[in-house]
PDB file of C-alpha atoms in Angstrom:
ATOM      1  CA  UNK A   1       2.770  -8.285  31.700  1.00  0.00           C
ATOM      2  CA  UNK A   2       4.198  -5.597  29.128  1.00  0.00           C
ATOM      3  CA  UNK A   3       2.510  -2.696  27.826  1.00  0.00           C
ATOM      4  CA  UNK A   4       3.022  -1.007  24.619  1.00  0.00           C
ATOM      5  CA  UNK A   5       1.481   2.320  23.228  1.00  0.00           C
ATOM      6  CA  UNK A   6      -0.432   1.960  19.825  1.00  0.00           C
ATOM      7  CA  UNK A   7      -1.664   4.926  17.660  1.00  0.00           C
ATOM      8  CA  UNK A   8      -4.304   4.255  15.233  1.00  0.00           C
ATOM      9  CA  UNK A   9      -3.944   6.261  12.023  1.00  0.00           C
ATOM     10  CA  UNK A  10      -5.350   7.200   8.685  1.00  0.00           C
ATOM     11  CA  UNK A  11      -2.785   6.550   5.699  1.00  0.00           C
ATOM     12  CA  UNK A  12      -2.851   8.442   2.287  1.00  0.00           C
ATOM     13  CA  UNK A  13      -4.951  10.999   3.728  1.00  0.00           C
ATOM     14  CA  UNK A  14      -4.613  14.477   5.715  1.00  0.00           C
ATOM     15  CA  UNK A  15      -8.019  14.126   6.783  1.00  0.00           C
ATOM     16  CA  UNK A  16      -9.275  12.023   9.542  1.00  0.00           C
ATOM     17  CA  UNK A  17     -11.964   9.181   8.683  1.00  0.00           C
ATOM     18  CA  UNK A  18     -10.789   8.878   5.138  1.00  0.00           C
ATOM     19  CA  UNK A  19      -7.862   6.864   3.836  1.00  0.00           C
ATOM     20  CA  UNK A  20      -6.610   3.525   4.662  1.00  0.00           C
ATOM     21  CA  UNK A  21      -6.360   3.024   8.337  1.00  0.00           C
ATOM     22  CA  UNK A  22      -4.086   1.006  10.186  1.00  0.00           C
ATOM     23  CA  UNK A  23      -2.954   0.625  13.537  1.00  0.00           C
ATOM     24  CA  UNK A  24       0.942   0.760  14.578  1.00  0.00           C
ATOM     25  CA  UNK A  25       2.662  -0.367  17.770  1.00  0.00           C
ATOM     26  CA  UNK A  26       5.362   1.091  19.181  1.00  0.00           C
ATOM     27  CA  UNK A  27       7.427  -1.996  20.735  1.00  0.00           C
ATOM     28  CA  UNK A  28      11.198  -2.442  22.390  1.00  0.00           C
ATOM     29  CA  UNK A  29      12.252  -5.378  20.368  1.00  0.00           C
ATOM     30  CA  UNK A  30      10.974  -7.705  18.134  1.00  0.00           C
ATOM     31  CA  UNK A  31       8.242  -9.857  19.520  1.00  0.00           C
ATOM     32  CA  UNK A  32       7.441 -13.431  19.019  1.00  0.00           C
ATOM     33  CA  UNK A  33       5.339 -14.712  15.276  1.00  0.00           C
ATOM     34  CA  UNK A  34       2.459 -15.718  17.322  1.00  0.00           C
ATOM     35  CA  UNK A  35       2.291 -12.517  19.497  1.00  0.00           C
ATOM     36  CA  UNK A  36       2.405 -10.241  16.242  1.00  0.00           C
ATOM     37  CA  UNK A  37      -0.636 -12.317  14.859  1.00  0.00           C
ATOM     38  CA  UNK A  38      -2.391 -11.935  17.849  1.00  0.00           C
ATOM     39  CA  UNK A  39      -2.290  -8.200  18.011  1.00  0.00           C
ATOM     40  CA  UNK A  40      -2.963  -7.745  14.646  1.00  0.00           C
ATOM     41  CA  UNK A  41      -6.331 -10.157  14.874  1.00  0.00           C
ATOM     42  CA  UNK A  42      -7.196  -8.023  17.679  1.00  0.00           C
ATOM     43  CA  UNK A  43      -7.015  -4.642  16.156  1.00  0.00           C
ATOM     44  CA  UNK A  44      -8.972  -6.437  12.567  1.00  0.00           C
ATOM     45  CA  UNK A  45      -7.668  -3.520  10.568  1.00  0.00           C
ATOM     46  CA  UNK A  46      -6.360  -5.046   6.745  1.00  0.00           C
ATOM     47  CA  UNK A  47      -2.827  -4.764   8.813  1.00  0.00           C
ATOM     48  CA  UNK A  48      -1.299  -3.883  11.685  1.00  0.00           C
ATOM     49  CA  UNK A  49       2.570  -2.520  11.825  1.00  0.00           C
ATOM     50  CA  UNK A  50       5.296  -2.963  14.548  1.00  0.00           C
ATOM     51  CA  UNK A  51       7.812  -0.525  15.082  1.00  0.00           C
ATOM     52  CA  UNK A  52      10.963  -0.195  17.447  1.00  0.00           C
ATOM     53  CA  UNK A  53      14.057   1.927  16.600  1.00  0.00           C
ATOM     54  CA  UNK A  54      17.375  -0.062  16.396  1.00  0.00           C
ATOM     55  CA  UNK A  55      20.569   0.800  17.935  1.00  0.00           C
ATOM     56  CA  UNK A  56      22.105  -1.455  15.862  1.00  0.00           C
ATOM     57  CA  UNK A  57      21.032  -0.692  12.512  1.00  0.00           C
ATOM     58  CA  UNK A  58      20.424   2.924  13.293  1.00  0.00           C
ATOM     59  CA  UNK A  59      17.052   2.655  12.080  1.00  0.00           C
ATOM     60  CA  UNK A  60      13.554   2.357  12.542  1.00  0.00           C
ATOM     61  CA  UNK A  61      12.293  -1.350  11.746  1.00  0.00           C
ATOM     62  CA  UNK A  62       9.276  -2.170  10.800  1.00  0.00           C
ATOM     63  CA  UNK A  63       7.645  -5.419  10.808  1.00  0.00           C
ATOM     64  CA  UNK A  64       3.265  -5.732   9.579  1.00  0.00           C
ATOM     65  CA  UNK A  65       0.885  -8.274   9.865  1.00  0.00           C
ATOM     66  CA  UNK A  66      -2.819  -9.244   8.624  1.00  0.00           C
ATOM     67  CA  UNK A  67      -5.217 -10.550  10.685  1.00  0.00           C
ATOM     68  CA  UNK A  68      -4.891 -13.861   9.262  1.00  0.00           C
ATOM     69  CA  UNK A  69      -1.282 -13.981  10.375  1.00  0.00           C
ATOM     70  CA  UNK A  70       0.443 -13.015   6.768  1.00  0.00           C
ATOM     71  CA  UNK A  71       3.347 -10.953   7.084  1.00  0.00           C
ATOM     72  CA  UNK A  72       3.466  -7.912   4.900  1.00  0.00           C
ATOM     73  CA  UNK A  73       6.758  -6.288   3.225  1.00  0.00           C
ATOM     74  CA  UNK A  74       7.149  -3.960   0.518  1.00  0.00           C
ATOM     75  CA  UNK A  75       6.372   0.003   0.396  1.00  0.00           C
ATOM     76  CA  UNK A  76       2.455   0.667   1.186  1.00  0.00           C
ATOM     77  CA  UNK A  77       0.323   2.141   3.305  1.00  0.00           C
ATOM     78  CA  UNK A  78       1.643  -0.046   6.154  1.00  0.00           C
ATOM     79  CA  UNK A  79       5.066   1.131   5.822  1.00  0.00           C
ATOM     80  CA  UNK A  80       4.037   4.798   5.242  1.00  0.00           C
ATOM     81  CA  UNK A  81       1.846   4.653   8.003  1.00  0.00           C
ATOM     82  CA  UNK A  82       4.492   3.475  10.159  1.00  0.00           C
ATOM     83  CA  UNK A  83       7.496   6.326   9.498  1.00  0.00           C
ATOM     84  CA  UNK A  84       4.373   9.065  10.212  1.00  0.00           C
ATOM     85  CA  UNK A  85       3.635   7.556  13.569  1.00  0.00           C
ATOM     86  CA  UNK A  86       7.057   7.583  14.670  1.00  0.00           C
ATOM     87  CA  UNK A  87       7.660  11.252  13.009  1.00  0.00           C
ATOM     88  CA  UNK A  88       4.154  12.682  14.253  1.00  0.00           C
ATOM     89  CA  UNK A  89       5.370  10.851  17.967  1.00  0.00           C
ATOM     90  CA  UNK A  90       8.751  12.837  18.095  1.00  0.00           C
ATOM     91  CA  UNK A  91      11.011   9.654  17.609  1.00  0.00           C
ATOM     92  CA  UNK A  92      14.544  10.484  16.312  1.00  0.00           C
ATOM     93  CA  UNK A  93      14.695   7.970  13.434  1.00  0.00           C
ATOM     94  CA  UNK A  94      17.078   9.635  11.250  1.00  0.00           C
ATOM     95  CA  UNK A  95      19.850  11.817  13.254  1.00  0.00           C
ATOM     96  CA  UNK A  96      22.116   8.997  13.211  1.00  0.00           C
ATOM     97  CA  UNK A  97      21.692   8.458   9.627  1.00  0.00           C
ATOM     98  CA  UNK A  98      24.803   9.979   7.901  1.00  0.00           C
ATOM     99  CA  UNK A  99      23.394   9.748   4.378  1.00  0.00           C
ATOM    100  CA  UNK A 100      19.958   9.133   2.720  1.00  0.00           C
ATOM    101  CA  UNK A 101      17.040   8.600   4.729  1.00  0.00           C
ATOM    102  CA  UNK A 102      16.169   4.677   5.094  1.00  0.00           C
ATOM    103  CA  UNK A 103      14.009   2.099   7.218  1.00  0.00           C
ATOM    104  CA  UNK A 104      14.052  -1.492   7.540  1.00  0.00           C
ATOM    105  CA  UNK A 105      11.022  -3.560   6.284  1.00  0.00           C
ATOM    106  CA  UNK A 106      11.753  -6.721   8.587  1.00  0.00           C
ATOM    107  CA  UNK A 107      15.446  -6.784   7.089  1.00  0.00           C
ATOM    108  CA  UNK A 108      14.943  -4.996   3.912  1.00  0.00           C
ATOM    109  CA  UNK A 109      16.199  -1.338   2.962  1.00  0.00           C
ATOM    110  CA  UNK A 110      13.536   1.078   2.412  1.00  0.00           C
ATOM    111  CA  UNK A 111      14.831   4.663   0.818  1.00  0.00           C
ATOM    112  CA  UNK A 112      12.473   7.364   2.397  1.00  0.00           C
ATOM    113  CA  UNK A 113      12.189  11.151   1.711  1.00  0.00           C
ATOM    114  CA  UNK A 114      10.297  13.326   4.064  1.00  0.00           C
ATOM    115  CA  UNK A 115       8.639  16.486   3.026  1.00  0.00           C
ATOM    116  CA  UNK A 116       7.990  18.387   6.341  1.00  0.00           C
ATOM    117  CA  UNK A 117       6.181  21.604   4.881  1.00  0.00           C
ATOM    118  CA  UNK A 118       3.146  20.805   6.901  1.00  0.00           C
ATOM    119  CA  UNK A 119       4.394  19.447  10.172  1.00  0.00           C
ATOM    120  CA  UNK A 120       0.937  18.283  11.280  1.00  0.00           C
ATOM    121  CA  UNK A 121       0.978  16.184   7.915  1.00  0.00           C
ATOM    122  CA  UNK A 122       4.441  15.421   6.509  1.00  0.00           C
ATOM    123  CA  UNK A 123       4.495  13.767   3.032  1.00  0.00           C
ATOM    124  CA  UNK A 124       6.415  10.498   3.297  1.00  0.00           C
ATOM    125  CA  UNK A 125       7.847   9.169  -0.111  1.00  0.00           C
ATOM    126  CA  UNK A 126       9.138   5.443  -0.034  1.00  0.00           C
ATOM    127  CA  UNK A 127      11.007   4.360  -2.844  1.00  0.00           C
ATOM    128  CA  UNK A 128      10.506   0.504  -4.558  1.00  0.00           C
ATOM    129  CA  UNK A 129      12.484  -1.024  -7.038  1.00  0.00           C
ATOM    130  CA  UNK A 130      12.039  -1.012 -10.746  1.00  0.00           C
ATOM    131  CA  UNK A 131       8.924  -2.837 -11.606  1.00  0.00           C
ATOM    132  CA  UNK A 132       9.140  -6.046 -13.516  1.00  0.00           C
ATOM    133  CA  UNK A 133       6.459  -7.209 -15.995  1.00  0.00           C
ATOM    134  CA  UNK A 134       6.083 -10.699 -15.631  1.00  0.00           C
ATOM    135  CA  UNK A 135       3.177 -12.202 -17.470  1.00  0.00           C
ATOM    136  CA  UNK A 136      -0.267 -11.525 -19.006  1.00  0.00           C
ATOM    137  CA  UNK A 137      -3.711 -12.701 -17.751  1.00  0.00           C
ATOM    138  CA  UNK A 138      -6.132 -13.779 -19.974  1.00  0.00           C
ATOM    139  CA  UNK A 139      -8.736 -10.705 -19.467  1.00  0.00           C
ATOM    140  CA  UNK A 140     -11.789 -13.565 -19.655  1.00  0.00           C
ATOM    141  CA  UNK A 141     -10.766 -15.061 -16.585  1.00  0.00           C
ATOM    142  CA  UNK A 142     -10.677 -11.904 -14.989  1.00  0.00           C
ATOM    143  CA  UNK A 143     -13.471 -10.480 -15.964  1.00  0.00           C
ATOM    144  CA  UNK A 144     -15.548 -13.460 -14.723  1.00  0.00           C
ATOM    145  CA  UNK A 145     -14.031 -13.149 -11.500  1.00  0.00           C
ATOM    146  CA  UNK A 146     -15.162  -9.299 -11.330  1.00  0.00           C
ATOM    147  CA  UNK A 147     -18.391 -10.116 -12.570  1.00  0.00           C
ATOM    148  CA  UNK A 148     -17.678  -7.584 -15.543  1.00  0.00           C
ATOM    149  CA  UNK A 149     -17.886  -7.918 -19.231  1.00  0.00           C
ATOM    150  CA  UNK A 150     -14.670  -9.200 -21.141  1.00  0.00           C
ATOM    151  CA  UNK A 151     -15.125  -5.990 -23.142  1.00  0.00           C
ATOM    152  CA  UNK A 152     -14.595  -3.925 -20.064  1.00  0.00           C
ATOM    153  CA  UNK A 153     -11.469  -5.624 -18.918  1.00  0.00           C
ATOM    154  CA  UNK A 154      -9.115  -3.513 -21.087  1.00  0.00           C
ATOM    155  CA  UNK A 155      -8.230   0.213 -21.581  1.00  0.00           C
ATOM    156  CA  UNK A 156      -6.538   1.146 -25.286  1.00  0.00           C
ATOM    157  CA  UNK A 157      -3.602  -1.418 -25.902  1.00  0.00           C
ATOM    158  CA  UNK A 158      -3.238  -2.309 -21.543  1.00  0.00           C
ATOM    159  CA  UNK A 159      -4.608  -5.804 -20.732  1.00  0.00           C
ATOM    160  CA  UNK A 160      -4.269  -7.724 -17.218  1.00  0.00           C
ATOM    161  CA  UNK A 161      -0.481  -8.364 -16.387  1.00  0.00           C
ATOM    162  CA  UNK A 162       1.253  -9.747 -13.376  1.00  0.00           C
ATOM    163  CA  UNK A 163       3.882  -6.878 -12.658  1.00  0.00           C
ATOM    164  CA  UNK A 164       6.066  -6.475  -9.232  1.00  0.00           C
ATOM    165  CA  UNK A 165       8.303  -3.868  -7.248  1.00  0.00           C
ATOM    166  CA  UNK A 166       8.644  -5.679  -3.802  1.00  0.00           C
ATOM    167  CA  UNK A 167       5.390  -6.747  -3.975  1.00  0.00           C
ATOM    168  CA  UNK A 168       3.439  -8.812  -7.376  1.00  0.00           C
ATOM    169  CA  UNK A 169      -0.103  -7.963  -7.887  1.00  0.00           C
ATOM    170  CA  UNK A 170      -2.008  -8.055 -11.102  1.00  0.00           C
ATOM    171  CA  UNK A 171      -2.756  -4.821 -13.015  1.00  0.00           C
ATOM    172  CA  UNK A 172      -6.320  -4.786 -14.369  1.00  0.00           C
ATOM    173  CA  UNK A 173      -6.889  -2.058 -16.762  1.00  0.00           C
ATOM    174  CA  UNK A 174     -10.887  -1.297 -16.997  1.00  0.00           C
ATOM    175  CA  UNK A 175     -12.667   0.733 -19.952  1.00  0.00           C
ATOM    176  CA  UNK A 176     -14.060   3.524 -17.663  1.00  0.00           C
ATOM    177  CA  UNK A 177     -15.094   4.598 -14.215  1.00  0.00           C
ATOM    178  CA  UNK A 178     -18.489   2.953 -14.680  1.00  0.00           C
ATOM    179  CA  UNK A 179     -16.960  -0.498 -14.878  1.00  0.00           C
ATOM    180  CA  UNK A 180     -14.710   0.368 -12.071  1.00  0.00           C
ATOM    181  CA  UNK A 181     -17.623   0.809  -9.586  1.00  0.00           C
ATOM    182  CA  UNK A 182     -19.628  -2.201 -11.181  1.00  0.00           C
ATOM    183  CA  UNK A 183     -16.956  -4.750 -10.322  1.00  0.00           C
ATOM    184  CA  UNK A 184     -18.009  -7.259  -7.827  1.00  0.00           C
ATOM    185  CA  UNK A 185     -15.908  -9.615  -6.493  1.00  0.00           C
ATOM    186  CA  UNK A 186     -15.886 -13.423  -6.994  1.00  0.00           C
ATOM    187  CA  UNK A 187     -13.693 -14.428  -3.965  1.00  0.00           C
ATOM    188  CA  UNK A 188     -13.271 -18.190  -4.560  1.00  0.00           C
ATOM    189  CA  UNK A 189     -12.241 -17.009  -8.843  1.00  0.00           C
ATOM    190  CA  UNK A 190      -9.758 -14.432  -7.785  1.00  0.00           C
ATOM    191  CA  UNK A 191      -8.064 -16.725  -5.386  1.00  0.00           C
ATOM    192  CA  UNK A 192      -7.565 -18.808  -7.872  1.00  0.00           C
ATOM    193  CA  UNK A 193      -6.068 -17.025 -10.242  1.00  0.00           C
ATOM    194  CA  UNK A 194      -3.899 -15.383  -8.017  1.00  0.00           C
ATOM    195  CA  UNK A 195      -2.258 -19.011  -7.063  1.00  0.00           C
ATOM    196  CA  UNK A 196      -2.331 -20.159 -10.792  1.00  0.00           C
ATOM    197  CA  UNK A 197       0.003 -16.902 -11.848  1.00  0.00           C
ATOM    198  CA  UNK A 198       1.421 -16.477  -8.663  1.00  0.00           C
ATOM    199  CA  UNK A 199       0.549 -13.391  -7.748  1.00  0.00           C
ATOM    200  CA  UNK A 200      -1.240 -11.633  -4.595  1.00  0.00           C
ATOM    201  CA  UNK A 201      -3.824  -8.864  -5.073  1.00  0.00           C
ATOM    202  CA  UNK A 202      -5.879  -7.453  -7.866  1.00  0.00           C
ATOM    203  CA  UNK A 203      -5.368  -3.661  -8.748  1.00  0.00           C
ATOM    204  CA  UNK A 204      -8.262  -2.745 -10.954  1.00  0.00           C
ATOM    205  CA  UNK A 205      -7.803   1.050 -12.551  1.00  0.00           C
ATOM    206  CA  UNK A 206      -9.525   3.515 -15.009  1.00  0.00           C
ATOM    207  CA  UNK A 207      -7.678   6.850 -16.571  1.00  0.00           C
ATOM    208  CA  UNK A 208      -9.897   9.755 -15.394  1.00  0.00           C
ATOM    209  CA  UNK A 209      -9.924  11.999 -18.390  1.00  0.00           C
ATOM    210  CA  UNK A 210     -12.330  14.266 -17.109  1.00  0.00           C
ATOM    211  CA  UNK A 211     -10.908  14.896 -13.428  1.00  0.00           C
ATOM    212  CA  UNK A 212      -7.460  16.889 -13.391  1.00  0.00           C
ATOM    213  CA  UNK A 213      -6.664  16.034  -9.710  1.00  0.00           C
ATOM    214  CA  UNK A 214      -5.829  12.396 -10.763  1.00  0.00           C
ATOM    215  CA  UNK A 215      -4.683  10.876 -13.483  1.00  0.00           C
ATOM    216  CA  UNK A 216      -6.515   7.064 -12.176  1.00  0.00           C
ATOM    217  CA  UNK A 217      -8.760   5.898 -10.036  1.00  0.00           C
ATOM    218  CA  UNK A 218      -7.999   2.578  -8.697  1.00  0.00           C
ATOM    219  CA  UNK A 219      -9.502  -0.320  -6.187  1.00  0.00           C
ATOM    220  CA  UNK A 220      -8.244  -3.084  -5.004  1.00  0.00           C
ATOM    221  CA  UNK A 221      -8.672  -6.833  -3.522  1.00  0.00           C
ATOM    222  CA  UNK A 222      -6.919  -9.399  -2.248  1.00  0.00           C
ATOM    223  CA  UNK A 223      -9.271 -12.243  -0.650  1.00  0.00           C
ATOM    224  CA  UNK A 224      -6.632 -14.756  -0.381  1.00  0.00           C
ATOM    225  CA  UNK A 225      -4.981 -12.790   2.746  1.00  0.00           C
ATOM    226  CA  UNK A 226      -8.355 -11.471   3.860  1.00  0.00           C
ATOM    227  CA  UNK A 227      -8.792  -8.140   2.408  1.00  0.00           C
ATOM    228  CA  UNK A 228     -12.028  -8.002   1.075  1.00  0.00           C
ATOM    229  CA  UNK A 229     -11.063  -4.358  -0.352  1.00  0.00           C
ATOM    230  CA  UNK A 230      -8.402  -1.464   0.183  1.00  0.00           C
ATOM    231  CA  UNK A 231      -8.849   1.809   0.931  1.00  0.00           C
ATOM    232  CA  UNK A 232      -5.308   2.569  -0.517  1.00  0.00           C
ATOM    233  CA  UNK A 233      -2.658   0.126  -1.630  1.00  0.00           C
ATOM    234  CA  UNK A 234       0.980   1.410  -2.071  1.00  0.00           C
ATOM    235  CA  UNK A 235       2.714  -1.733  -2.685  1.00  0.00           C
ATOM    236  CA  UNK A 236       0.191  -2.266  -5.772  1.00  0.00           C
ATOM    237  CA  UNK A 237       0.423   1.685  -6.977  1.00  0.00           C
ATOM    238  CA  UNK A 238       4.149   1.154  -7.337  1.00  0.00           C
ATOM    239  CA  UNK A 239       3.822  -1.857  -9.987  1.00  0.00           C
ATOM    240  CA  UNK A 240       1.014   0.085 -11.518  1.00  0.00           C
ATOM    241  CA  UNK A 241       3.405   2.637 -11.951  1.00  0.00           C
ATOM    242  CA  UNK A 242       5.910   0.859 -13.391  1.00  0.00           C
ATOM    243  CA  UNK A 243       3.832  -0.601 -15.970  1.00  0.00           C
ATOM    244  CA  UNK A 244       2.262   2.433 -17.023  1.00  0.00           C
ATOM    245  CA  UNK A 245       6.115   3.890 -17.715  1.00  0.00           C
ATOM    246  CA  UNK A 246       7.186   0.686 -19.406  1.00  0.00           C
ATOM    247  CA  UNK A 247       4.283   0.994 -21.951  1.00  0.00           C
ATOM    248  CA  UNK A 248       4.299   4.738 -22.613  1.00  0.00           C
ATOM    249  CA  UNK A 249       1.219   6.288 -20.663  1.00  0.00           C
ATOM    250  CA  UNK A 250       2.955   8.180 -18.111  1.00  0.00           C
ATOM    251  CA  UNK A 251       6.400  10.128 -18.424  1.00  0.00           C
ATOM    252  CA  UNK A 252       9.575   9.287 -16.162  1.00  0.00           C
ATOM    253  CA  UNK A 253       9.936  11.428 -13.503  1.00  0.00           C
ATOM    254  CA  UNK A 254       6.752  13.393 -13.372  1.00  0.00           C
ATOM    255  CA  UNK A 255       4.574  13.408 -10.485  1.00  0.00           C
ATOM    256  CA  UNK A 256       1.038  11.909 -10.628  1.00  0.00           C
ATOM    257  CA  UNK A 257      -1.843  11.314  -8.326  1.00  0.00           C
ATOM    258  CA  UNK A 258      -4.185   7.792  -8.055  1.00  0.00           C
ATOM    259  CA  UNK A 259      -7.738   8.054  -6.241  1.00  0.00           C
ATOM    260  CA  UNK A 260      -8.345   4.610  -4.671  1.00  0.00           C
ATOM    261  CA  UNK A 261     -11.136   3.936  -1.917  1.00  0.00           C
ATOM    262  CA  UNK A 262     -13.921   6.071  -3.056  1.00  0.00           C
ATOM    263  CA  UNK A 263     -16.244   3.331  -3.862  1.00  0.00           C
ATOM    264  CA  UNK A 264     -16.296   2.046   0.071  1.00  0.00           C
ATOM    265  CA  UNK A 265     -16.298   5.422   1.593  1.00  0.00           C
ATOM    266  CA  UNK A 266     -12.293   5.948   2.140  1.00  0.00           C
ATOM    267  CA  UNK A 267     -11.264   8.078  -0.554  1.00  0.00           C
ATOM    268  CA  UNK A 268      -7.587   8.151  -0.717  1.00  0.00           C
ATOM    269  CA  UNK A 269      -4.543  10.175  -2.389  1.00  0.00           C
ATOM    270  CA  UNK A 270      -1.391   7.941  -3.294  1.00  0.00           C
ATOM    271  CA  UNK A 271       1.188  10.191  -5.349  1.00  0.00           C
ATOM    272  CA  UNK A 272       3.609   7.867  -7.719  1.00  0.00           C
ATOM    273  CA  UNK A 273       6.460   9.119  -9.594  1.00  0.00           C
ATOM    274  CA  UNK A 274       8.291   6.498 -11.473  1.00  0.00           C
ATOM    275  CA  UNK A 275      11.415   6.328 -13.470  1.00  0.00           C
ATOM    276  CA  UNK A 276      13.459   3.321 -14.869  1.00  0.00           C
ATOM    277  CA  UNK A 277      16.045   3.803 -11.849  1.00  0.00           C
ATOM    278  CA  UNK A 278      13.131   3.237  -9.473  1.00  0.00           C
ATOM    279  CA  UNK A 279       9.750   4.087  -8.014  1.00  0.00           C
ATOM    280  CA  UNK A 280       8.739   6.615  -5.940  1.00  0.00           C
ATOM    281  CA  UNK A 281       5.141   6.565  -3.614  1.00  0.00           C
ATOM    282  CA  UNK A 282       4.261   9.214  -1.358  1.00  0.00           C
ATOM    283  CA  UNK A 283       1.415  10.480   0.505  1.00  0.00           C
ATOM    284  CA  UNK A 284       0.199  11.702   4.197  1.00  0.00           C
ATOM    285  CA  UNK A 285      -1.510  10.163   7.336  1.00  0.00           C
ATOM    286  CA  UNK A 286      -2.725  11.671  10.370  1.00  0.00           C
ATOM    287  CA  UNK A 287      -3.489   9.809  13.902  1.00  0.00           C
ATOM    288  CA  UNK A 288      -7.062   9.515  14.988  1.00  0.00           C
ATOM    289  CA  UNK A 289      -6.717   7.410  18.261  1.00  0.00           C
ATOM    290  CA  UNK A 290      -4.158   6.092  20.537  1.00  0.00           C
ATOM    291  CA  UNK A 291      -3.859   4.084  23.841  1.00  0.00           C
ATOM    292  CA  UNK A 292      -2.097   1.252  25.406  1.00  0.00           C
ATOM    293  CA  UNK A 293      -1.840  -2.547  24.473  1.00  0.00           C
ATOM    294  CA  UNK A 294      -1.122  -5.016  27.042  1.00  0.00           C
ATOM    295  CA  UNK A 295       0.478  -8.572  26.282  1.00  0.00           C
TER     296      UNK A 295
END
């Protein structure tokens, strides 16, 4: 029997019991896929990350799984929380990297930038590749799946569109904050639309014209992999940032904030900075519990 330490962190927040909870298990090597999925199911969070430092690669290696056994890639809360757990527990993950700081998400190289101004809650930046806008999805279908009127599914010139960075999600602009709050998921319809157009989740957003702290408020639904609603979704915030940049709604190389999770009592703050050469998603995380797991 082996024992591994684990930590539960709240991600995209510096406050405990806010943000998106994530379990992070510190292993000593890769595990069998069945073991990953068993542990993820035991924790029951939207995702569980597994980390160890690879001497061969001189980098932290991260793998993440949902309770349904889906392996998650990309630079989202699963990666941010994993890096935060390593830093907050004193792991040396950067000293052997002579160039830019990075980690490996499974086998993918992901560049990082760490701001240690607040040592108890460092701000971790993760670089996503430039966004690609793939295709539009009829807003009538999206409105029906979200129990909204068709007129609520748009903002100025924006309409629902499939956008990818490392992950592929549907960007869903909504008329106002009231429409965002009113969205009610029809799971079967969402899953059917996602399968038809080849994307993962629905990132619904609206502009907050009367709140200077945030540019946008968002909600994320991905019932296809067991996520009814996610409090913070960095893997979707990147495609949204690129989508807005390419449509002229944000300035390049400028910092903006997204508020997510407020409707489910887990407010989260996602920072983004988009440029043609790539997108930076950043935020903080804090440890709320720790223990040991036996396998």
